[in-house]
Amino acid sequence: MGYHHLALAAKDMQAIHHFYEEVMQFELVKVEVGPSPQGGWAKHFFYRMEDDSKFIAFWEMHDMPGVTDDFETNLSKAAGLPDHINHISFDVHSKAELDERRQRWQAAGYDVMEIDHNWCHSIYTKDPNDNLVEFCLTTGRFTEEDRTYALAQLSTETPTFSKPPASVTNHAANDEATKGGRAEFASLGRRDS
């Protein structure tokens, strides 16, 4: 069983629309417009990811009591956490697709971080809500040893750290990659030209 949709609040639907339809290539297929239970009204936009069973959705809110214009859209920042903790990850089916997605982000003016996590390969950038978004390709298979280790980590206070990433590569928008260095998620996103 998968999930049907993830719904997030947005401040700038035009920027969200550009990013998710033009850059991410998710198609806007539906909007629900109506009154909000607490007052005011809202638009609820749905972007199809692959088929008619998986969506990402965004709320544009109007005149809602208690909702101010300065609400926080970054999920991690709203929770007082580092940027990389709360993030949105989408799957890809091949390394070629992952590379194409990275090139698309760069061409659209977004800096990209690429990490080989040893069991999956990921690229990251930030959306207009300042949330970390990821495309991820699973490259390994899970073993009983993996499960045993995961179950043990649920209760241990003295963990054995996982193997560090095989590689971290920073790709500047419309530029060449630089290998190595630390994963600095806070610096990702669209460059102002």
Backbone as JSON, one array per atom type, in Angstrom:
{
  "sequence": "MGYHHLALAAKDMQAIHHFYEEVMQFELVKVEVGPSPQGGWAKHFFYRMEDDSKFIAFWEMHDMPGVTDDFETNLSKAAGLPDHINHISFDVHSKAELDERRQRWQAAGYDVMEIDHNWCHSIYTKDPNDNLVEFCLTTGRFTEEDRTYALAQLSTETPTFSKPPASVTNHAANDEATKGGRAEFASLGRRDS",
  "N": [[0.84, -1.17, 0.0], [0.58, 2.18, -0.84], [0.86, 5.75, -0.38], [-1.77, 8.15, -0.94], [-1.82, 11.04, -1.27], [0.32, 13.78, -0.35], [-0.17, 16.65, 1.49], [0.52, 20.07, 1.6], [0.95, 23.37, 2.95], [1.09, 26.45, 1.13], [2.69, 29.56, 0.34], [3.21, 30.97, -1.97], [1.71, 30.22, -4.66], [2.12, 30.44, -7.41], [4.92, 30.2, -7.72], [5.25, 27.66, -6.6], [3.7, 26.18, -8.41], [5.19, 26.55, -10.8], [7.61, 25.25, -10.08], [6.8, 22.57, -9.38], [5.32, 21.71, -11.63], [6.73, 22.54, -14.02], [9.51, 22.13, -13.46], [9.74, 19.78, -11.82], [8.07, 18.17, -13.27], [5.48, 17.27, -12.66], [2.07, 16.95, -13.16], [-0.46, 19.41, -12.92], [-3.61, 18.52, -12.05], [-6.03, 18.81, -10.75], [-8.11, 20.94, -8.78], [-9.55, 21.8, -5.73], [-11.89, 24.04, -4.52], [-13.11, 25.94, -1.91], [-15.06, 26.76, 1.09], [-13.43, 27.08, 4.28], [-13.46, 25.03, 7.21], [-12.94, 26.47, 9.59], [-13.45, 29.05, 8.9], [-13.05, 31.57, 6.35], [-11.53, 30.7, 3.19], [-10.24, 28.26, 0.81], [-7.93, 27.03, -1.68], [-7.17, 23.89, -3.02], [-4.69, 22.35, -4.51], [-3.84, 19.73, -6.74], [-1.2, 17.75, -7.85], [-0.32, 15.42, -10.21], [1.8, 12.64, -9.91], [2.78, 10.14, -11.1], [0.7, 8.41, -11.89], [-2.89, 8.17, -11.68], [-3.04, 7.74, -8.93], [-1.2, 8.73, -7.17], [-0.2, 11.68, -5.68], [1.01, 15.04, -5.1], [0.02, 17.68, -3.08], [-1.1, 21.07, -2.6], [-2.07, 23.65, -0.41], [-3.64, 26.75, -0.78], [-4.38, 29.37, 1.14], [-7.02, 31.55, 2.24], [-8.09, 34.34, 4.04], [-8.37, 32.98, 6.51], [-9.16, 32.57, 9.87], [-6.75, 33.26, 12.36], [-4.6, 32.45, 10.8], [-1.7, 33.77, 9.72], [0.16, 35.89, 7.43], [2.83, 35.31, 7.68], [3.34, 32.61, 8.16], [5.22, 29.57, 8.63], [6.59, 27.68, 6.03], [8.58, 25.82, 5.65], [9.1, 22.64, 6.62], [10.97, 21.45, 8.42], [12.17, 23.7, 9.65], [9.9, 24.82, 10.89], [9.51, 22.96, 12.87], [11.74, 23.32, 14.37], [14.08, 22.01, 13.62], [17.1, 20.67, 11.97], [17.6, 21.29, 8.43], [17.69, 18.9, 6.83], [16.2, 16.93, 8.09], [13.22, 16.73, 8.03], [11.95, 15.95, 5.0], [11.0, 15.61, 1.51], [10.71, 12.83, -0.45], [10.99, 11.42, -3.65], [10.58, 8.63, -5.82], [12.77, 7.23, -8.32], [13.4, 5.25, -11.26], [15.72, 4.44, -12.49], [19.29, 4.94, -12.94], [19.8, 6.59, -15.08], [17.42, 8.09, -15.23], [17.61, 9.43, -12.78], [19.9, 11.0, -13.23], [18.93, 12.57, -15.35], [16.92, 14.01, -14.03], [18.5, 15.45, -12.2], [19.99, 17.05, -14.01], [17.9, 18.52, -15.1], [17.02, 19.99, -12.87], [19.36, 21.55, -12.42], [19.5, 22.98, -14.86], [17.26, 24.55, -14.57], [18.11, 26.33, -12.73], [18.72, 25.51, -10.14], [20.72, 24.58, -7.37], [22.23, 21.44, -6.66], [22.58, 18.62, -4.57], [24.23, 15.54, -4.56], [24.13, 12.29, -3.33], [25.59, 9.2, -2.68], [24.34, 6.79, -0.88], [25.14, 4.25, -0.31], [23.21, 2.19, -0.3], [21.18, 3.37, -1.56], [20.78, 5.93, -4.04], [20.83, 9.38, -4.18], [19.47, 12.61, -5.09], [19.27, 16.05, -4.17], [17.44, 19.08, -3.66], [16.0, 22.34, -3.01], [12.57, 23.26, -2.67], [10.19, 25.92, -3.62], [8.9, 26.39, -1.17], [10.93, 26.16, 0.56], [11.48, 23.64, 1.4], [13.32, 20.62, 1.63], [13.72, 18.6, -1.15], [13.82, 15.42, -2.73], [15.04, 13.1, -5.14], [15.19, 9.65, -5.39], [16.96, 6.64, -5.9], [16.73, 3.3, -5.32], [19.36, 1.16, -4.79], [20.37, -1.09, -3.65], [19.8, -4.32, -2.08], [17.73, -5.45, 0.57], [18.68, -7.22, 3.46], [18.4, -9.96, 5.84], [20.19, -9.4, 7.81], [20.3, -6.59, 7.66], [17.71, -5.99, 8.58], [17.8, -7.07, 11.19], [19.77, -5.42, 12.34], [18.44, -2.93, 12.11], [16.19, -3.35, 13.77], [17.5, -3.68, 16.23], [18.49, -1.13, 16.61], [16.3, 0.29, 17.44], [16.13, 0.26, 20.2], [18.64, 0.69, 21.34], [21.06, 2.56, 23.2], [23.61, 3.03, 22.64], [24.6, 3.21, 19.76], [25.9, 1.5, 16.84], [27.5, 3.13, 14.36], [26.36, 3.69, 11.01], [27.85, 2.87, 7.82], [29.64, 5.5, 6.25], [28.46, 7.77, 3.61], [29.16, 6.72, 0.25], [29.84, 8.63, -1.61], [29.7, 12.21, -1.93], [28.48, 14.75, -3.86], [28.49, 18.03, -5.01], [26.48, 19.91, -7.09], [26.49, 22.75, -8.89], [24.06, 25.12, -9.96], [23.45, 24.99, -13.39], [26.15, 24.3, -13.89], [29.41, 22.77, -13.39], [30.18, 19.77, -11.5], [31.33, 19.46, -8.09], [33.33, 17.4, -6.24], [33.21, 15.66, -3.08], [33.51, 17.05, 0.26], [31.22, 18.37, 2.73], [27.8, 17.52, 3.43], [25.78, 20.04, 2.87], [22.87, 20.97, 3.33], [21.37, 23.27, 3.8], [22.23, 25.22, 2.05], [21.17, 24.68, -0.4], [18.97, 25.04, -3.28], [17.2, 27.37, -5.41], [19.13, 29.46, -7.41], [19.38, 32.96, -7.45], [19.25, 34.7, -10.36]],
  "CA": [[0.0, 0.0, 0.0], [1.28, 3.45, -0.86], [0.01, 6.85, 0.07], [-2.5, 8.8, -2.02], [-1.21, 12.34, -1.48], [0.88, 14.58, 0.72], [-0.7, 18.0, 1.34], [1.33, 21.08, 2.28], [0.53, 24.76, 2.76], [1.98, 27.24, 0.27], [2.49, 31.01, 0.35], [3.32, 31.48, -3.34], [1.28, 29.12, -5.54], [2.72, 30.58, -8.74], [6.26, 29.61, -7.64], [5.05, 26.22, -6.39], [3.24, 25.61, -9.69], [6.32, 26.49, -11.73], [8.56, 24.22, -9.66], [6.29, 21.2, -9.43], [4.9, 21.31, -12.98], [7.77, 22.73, -15.05], [10.82, 21.58, -13.08], [9.57, 18.39, -11.37], [7.27, 17.51, -14.3], [4.25, 16.72, -12.12], [1.0, 17.68, -13.84], [-1.61, 19.9, -12.16], [-4.78, 17.84, -12.62], [-7.28, 19.05, -10.02], [-8.14, 21.88, -7.67], [-10.79, 21.91, -4.96], [-12.01, 25.39, -3.98], [-14.29, 26.01, -1.05], [-14.91, 27.36, 2.42], [-12.68, 26.33, 5.28], [-14.29, 24.8, 8.4], [-12.73, 27.49, 10.62], [-13.69, 30.36, 8.31], [-12.23, 31.84, 5.19], [-11.66, 29.73, 2.12], [-8.95, 27.74, 0.36], [-7.77, 26.25, -2.91], [-6.36, 22.7, -2.76], [-4.17, 21.97, -5.82], [-3.3, 18.37, -6.8], [-0.26, 17.47, -8.93], [-0.15, 13.98, -10.44], [3.21, 12.28, -10.0], [2.98, 9.13, -12.13], [-0.59, 7.94, -12.37], [-3.98, 8.78, -10.92], [-3.11, 7.24, -7.56], [-0.16, 9.37, -6.37], [-0.21, 13.12, -5.89], [1.43, 15.98, -4.07], [-1.01, 18.71, -3.09], [-0.76, 22.3, -1.9], [-3.16, 24.52, 0.02], [-3.53, 28.2, -0.81], [-5.4, 29.75, 2.12], [-7.49, 32.93, 2.16], [-8.96, 34.88, 5.1], [-8.6, 31.99, 7.57], [-8.88, 33.11, 11.2], [-5.57, 32.74, 13.03], [-3.52, 32.17, 9.86], [-1.06, 35.02, 9.33], [0.96, 35.81, 6.2], [4.21, 34.91, 7.94], [3.45, 31.21, 8.61], [6.42, 28.88, 8.15], [6.31, 26.58, 5.1], [9.65, 24.83, 5.75], [8.68, 21.67, 7.64], [12.0, 21.29, 9.45], [12.3, 24.95, 10.4], [8.71, 24.95, 11.73], [9.67, 22.05, 14.0], [12.98, 23.63, 15.06], [15.03, 20.94, 13.28], [17.95, 20.92, 10.8], [16.9, 21.19, 7.13], [17.64, 17.57, 6.21], [15.39, 15.97, 8.85], [11.93, 16.57, 7.33], [12.11, 16.19, 3.57], [10.05, 14.9, 0.65], [11.5, 12.01, -1.37], [10.27, 10.8, -4.76], [11.39, 7.56, -6.38], [13.08, 7.11, -9.74], [13.52, 3.84, -11.59], [17.01, 4.12, -13.09], [20.33, 5.96, -12.78], [19.61, 7.55, -16.17], [16.34, 9.0, -14.83], [18.14, 10.27, -11.71], [20.79, 11.97, -13.88], [18.08, 13.5, -16.11], [16.27, 14.88, -13.03], [19.53, 16.38, -11.71], [20.27, 18.01, -15.07], [16.72, 19.4, -15.21], [17.1, 20.94, -11.74], [20.45, 22.49, -12.68], [19.12, 23.85, -15.98], [16.24, 25.48, -14.07], [18.74, 27.27, -11.81], [18.78, 24.97, -8.78], [21.88, 23.82, -6.91], [21.85, 20.06, -6.37], [23.52, 17.76, -3.86], [24.06, 14.13, -4.91], [24.74, 11.43, -2.32], [25.5, 7.75, -2.79], [24.17, 6.34, 0.5], [25.57, 2.84, -0.3], [22.06, 1.31, -0.6], [20.35, 4.18, -2.46], [21.49, 7.07, -4.63], [19.87, 10.47, -4.06], [19.77, 14.01, -5.39], [18.48, 16.93, -3.32], [17.41, 20.53, -3.81], [14.93, 22.92, -2.19], [11.43, 23.79, -3.42], [9.88, 27.3, -3.24], [8.52, 26.44, 0.24], [12.19, 25.97, 1.27], [11.58, 22.25, 1.86], [14.26, 19.76, 0.92], [13.09, 17.57, -1.97], [14.79, 14.4, -3.11], [14.74, 11.96, -6.0], [15.99, 8.57, -4.82], [17.0, 5.36, -6.6], [17.2, 2.2, -4.47], [20.4, 0.44, -5.53], [20.74, -2.31, -2.94], [18.74, -5.21, -1.6], [17.73, -5.55, 2.02], [18.96, -8.57, 3.95], [18.0, -10.22, 7.23], [21.15, -8.67, 8.64], [19.81, -5.2, 7.69], [16.53, -5.95, 9.46], [18.25, -7.31, 12.56], [20.44, -4.18, 12.75], [17.41, -1.89, 12.26], [15.41, -3.65, 14.98], [18.35, -3.44, 17.39], [18.66, 0.32, 16.78], [15.11, 0.84, 18.07], [16.24, 0.33, 21.66], [20.0, 0.87, 21.85], [21.53, 3.9, 23.55], [24.99, 3.1, 22.16], [24.52, 2.63, 18.42], [27.02, 1.33, 15.92], [27.18, 4.01, 13.24], [26.33, 3.14, 9.65], [28.94, 3.22, 6.91], [29.38, 6.83, 5.67], [28.13, 7.73, 2.18], [30.25, 6.41, -0.68], [30.25, 9.89, -2.22], [28.85, 13.4, -1.87], [28.86, 15.64, -4.95], [27.68, 19.24, -5.1], [26.32, 20.37, -8.47], [25.97, 24.11, -8.94], [23.09, 25.36, -11.03], [24.05, 25.22, -14.71], [27.59, 24.31, -13.72], [30.05, 21.47, -13.19], [30.1, 19.2, -10.15], [32.5, 19.43, -7.23], [33.24, 16.19, -5.4], [33.66, 15.71, -1.7], [32.92, 18.06, 1.12], [30.12, 18.0, 3.62], [26.44, 17.7, 2.93], [25.26, 21.32, 3.38], [21.53, 21.06, 2.77], [20.82, 24.61, 3.96], [22.64, 26.08, 0.95], [20.56, 24.26, -1.66], [17.8, 25.77, -3.76], [17.32, 28.11, -6.66], [20.0, 30.63, -7.41], [18.8, 34.16, -8.07], [20.12, 35.06, -11.49]],
  "C": [[0.89, 1.24, 0.0], [0.42, 4.53, -0.27], [-0.65, 7.49, -1.14], [-1.92, 10.18, -2.31], [-0.64, 12.89, -0.19], [0.38, 15.99, 0.47], [0.1, 18.97, 2.2], [0.74, 22.46, 2.02], [1.55, 25.48, 1.89], [1.66, 28.72, 0.43], [2.42, 31.55, -1.07], [2.99, 30.35, -4.32], [1.86, 29.23, -6.94], [4.12, 29.95, -8.76], [6.17, 28.1, -7.45], [4.64, 25.56, -7.7], [4.4, 25.49, -10.67], [7.27, 25.35, -11.36], [8.01, 22.82, -9.87], [5.81, 20.78, -10.83], [6.04, 21.42, -13.99], [9.08, 22.03, -14.7], [10.71, 20.1, -12.68], [8.82, 17.54, -12.39], [6.09, 16.72, -13.73], [3.11, 17.58, -12.66], [-0.1, 18.11, -12.87], [-2.86, 19.33, -12.8], [-6.09, 18.2, -11.94], [-7.07, 20.16, -9.0], [-9.53, 21.81, -7.04], [-10.8, 23.3, -4.35], [-13.26, 25.45, -3.12], [-14.01, 26.65, 0.28], [-14.11, 26.45, 3.33], [-13.54, 26.16, 6.52], [-14.13, 25.88, 9.47], [-12.99, 28.91, 10.13], [-12.72, 30.62, 7.18], [-12.45, 30.77, 4.13], [-10.28, 29.3, 1.64], [-9.07, 27.09, -1.01], [-6.83, 25.1, -2.56], [-5.95, 22.13, -4.11], [-3.52, 20.59, -5.77], [-2.44, 18.19, -8.05], [-0.04, 15.97, -9.03], [1.34, 13.69, -10.62], [3.48, 11.26, -11.09], [1.67, 8.68, -12.75], [-1.66, 8.58, -11.49], [-4.13, 8.2, -9.52], [-2.08, 7.89, -6.64], [-0.06, 10.85, -6.73], [0.59, 13.82, -4.8], [0.47, 17.15, -4.21], [-0.57, 19.91, -2.25], [-2.02, 23.1, -1.61], [-2.76, 25.98, -0.17], [-4.69, 28.72, 0.03], [-5.74, 31.23, 2.02], [-8.4, 33.24, 3.34], [-9.28, 33.87, 6.2], [-8.24, 32.61, 8.92], [-7.65, 32.44, 11.82], [-4.41, 32.42, 12.12], [-2.96, 33.5, 9.38], [-0.21, 34.8, 8.08], [2.37, 35.3, 6.43], [4.34, 33.47, 8.44], [4.65, 30.54, 7.93], [6.04, 27.71, 7.24], [7.39, 25.5, 5.15], [9.34, 23.9, 6.92], [9.7, 21.51, 8.76], [12.13, 22.54, 10.3], [11.11, 25.14, 11.34], [8.81, 24.08, 12.97], [10.95, 22.32, 14.79], [14.08, 22.62, 14.81], [15.95, 21.35, 12.14], [17.2, 20.6, 9.5], [16.71, 19.77, 6.62], [16.7, 16.59, 6.92], [14.05, 15.72, 8.15], [12.15, 16.91, 5.86], [11.14, 15.3, 2.8], [10.87, 14.15, -0.4], [10.59, 11.33, -2.39], [11.17, 9.73, -5.37], [11.64, 7.76, -7.87], [13.41, 5.65, -9.99], [14.85, 3.44, -12.22], [18.0, 5.25, -12.81], [20.19, 7.01, -13.87], [18.52, 8.56, -15.82], [16.82, 9.94, -13.72], [19.03, 11.36, -12.29], [19.98, 13.01, -14.66], [17.39, 14.48, -15.16], [17.28, 15.91, -12.49], [19.82, 17.45, -12.75], [19.12, 19.0, -15.25], [16.73, 20.44, -14.09], [18.18, 21.99, -12.0], [20.09, 23.48, -13.79], [18.08, 24.89, -15.56], [16.81, 26.44, -13.03], [18.85, 26.8, -10.38], [20.1, 24.27, -8.52], [21.39, 22.45, -6.46], [22.97, 19.38, -5.58], [23.2, 16.31, -4.21], [24.81, 13.28, -3.88], [24.5, 9.97, -2.67], [25.5, 7.21, -1.37], [24.56, 4.87, 0.7], [24.43, 1.87, -0.61], [21.02, 2.05, -1.46], [21.17, 5.37, -2.91], [20.49, 8.2, -4.73], [20.4, 11.78, -4.61], [18.79, 14.87, -4.59], [18.54, 18.37, -3.82], [16.3, 21.05, -2.91], [13.83, 23.44, -3.11], [11.14, 25.23, -2.98], [9.37, 27.46, -1.81], [9.74, 26.3, 1.15], [12.31, 24.58, 1.87], [12.57, 21.49, 1.0], [13.46, 18.7, 0.16], [14.18, 16.67, -2.52], [14.2, 13.51, -4.19], [15.7, 10.86, -5.56], [15.83, 7.28, -5.63], [17.53, 4.31, -5.63], [18.15, 1.34, -5.3], [20.8, -0.87, -4.87], [19.53, -3.14, -2.59], [18.86, -5.3, -0.09], [17.88, -7.01, 2.43], [18.39, -8.74, 5.36], [18.93, -9.5, 8.19], [20.75, -7.19, 8.76], [18.64, -5.07, 8.66], [16.92, -6.13, 10.92], [18.91, -6.06, 13.13], [19.4, -3.09, 13.01], [16.59, -2.11, 13.53], [16.22, -3.37, 16.25], [18.49, -1.94, 17.67], [17.44, 0.98, 17.42], [15.31, 1.07, 19.57], [17.64, 0.59, 22.19], [20.28, 2.34, 22.17], [22.97, 4.1, 23.1], [25.06, 2.47, 20.78], [25.87, 2.42, 17.76], [26.67, 2.15, 14.69], [27.22, 3.26, 11.91], [27.57, 3.58, 8.88], [28.65, 4.6, 6.32], [29.06, 6.73, 4.18], [29.37, 7.45, 1.33], [30.76, 7.68, -1.36], [29.21, 10.97, -1.97], [29.36, 14.34, -2.95], [27.91, 16.83, -4.97], [27.67, 19.71, -6.55], [25.73, 21.77, -8.42], [24.99, 24.23, -10.09], [23.83, 25.68, -12.32], [25.57, 25.19, -14.7], [28.11, 22.89, -13.53], [29.96, 21.04, -11.73], [31.42, 19.38, -9.41], [32.34, 18.28, -6.26], [33.72, 16.48, -3.99], [32.97, 16.79, -0.9], [31.78, 17.51, 1.95], [28.79, 18.21, 2.92], [25.86, 18.95, 3.59], [23.9, 21.57, 2.76], [20.97, 22.47, 2.82], [21.14, 25.51, 2.77], [22.0, 25.71, -0.38], [19.4, 25.16, -2.04], [18.1, 26.51, -5.04], [18.24, 29.3, -6.47], [19.26, 31.79, -8.05], [19.76, 34.62, -9.14], [20.29, 36.54, -11.6]]
}
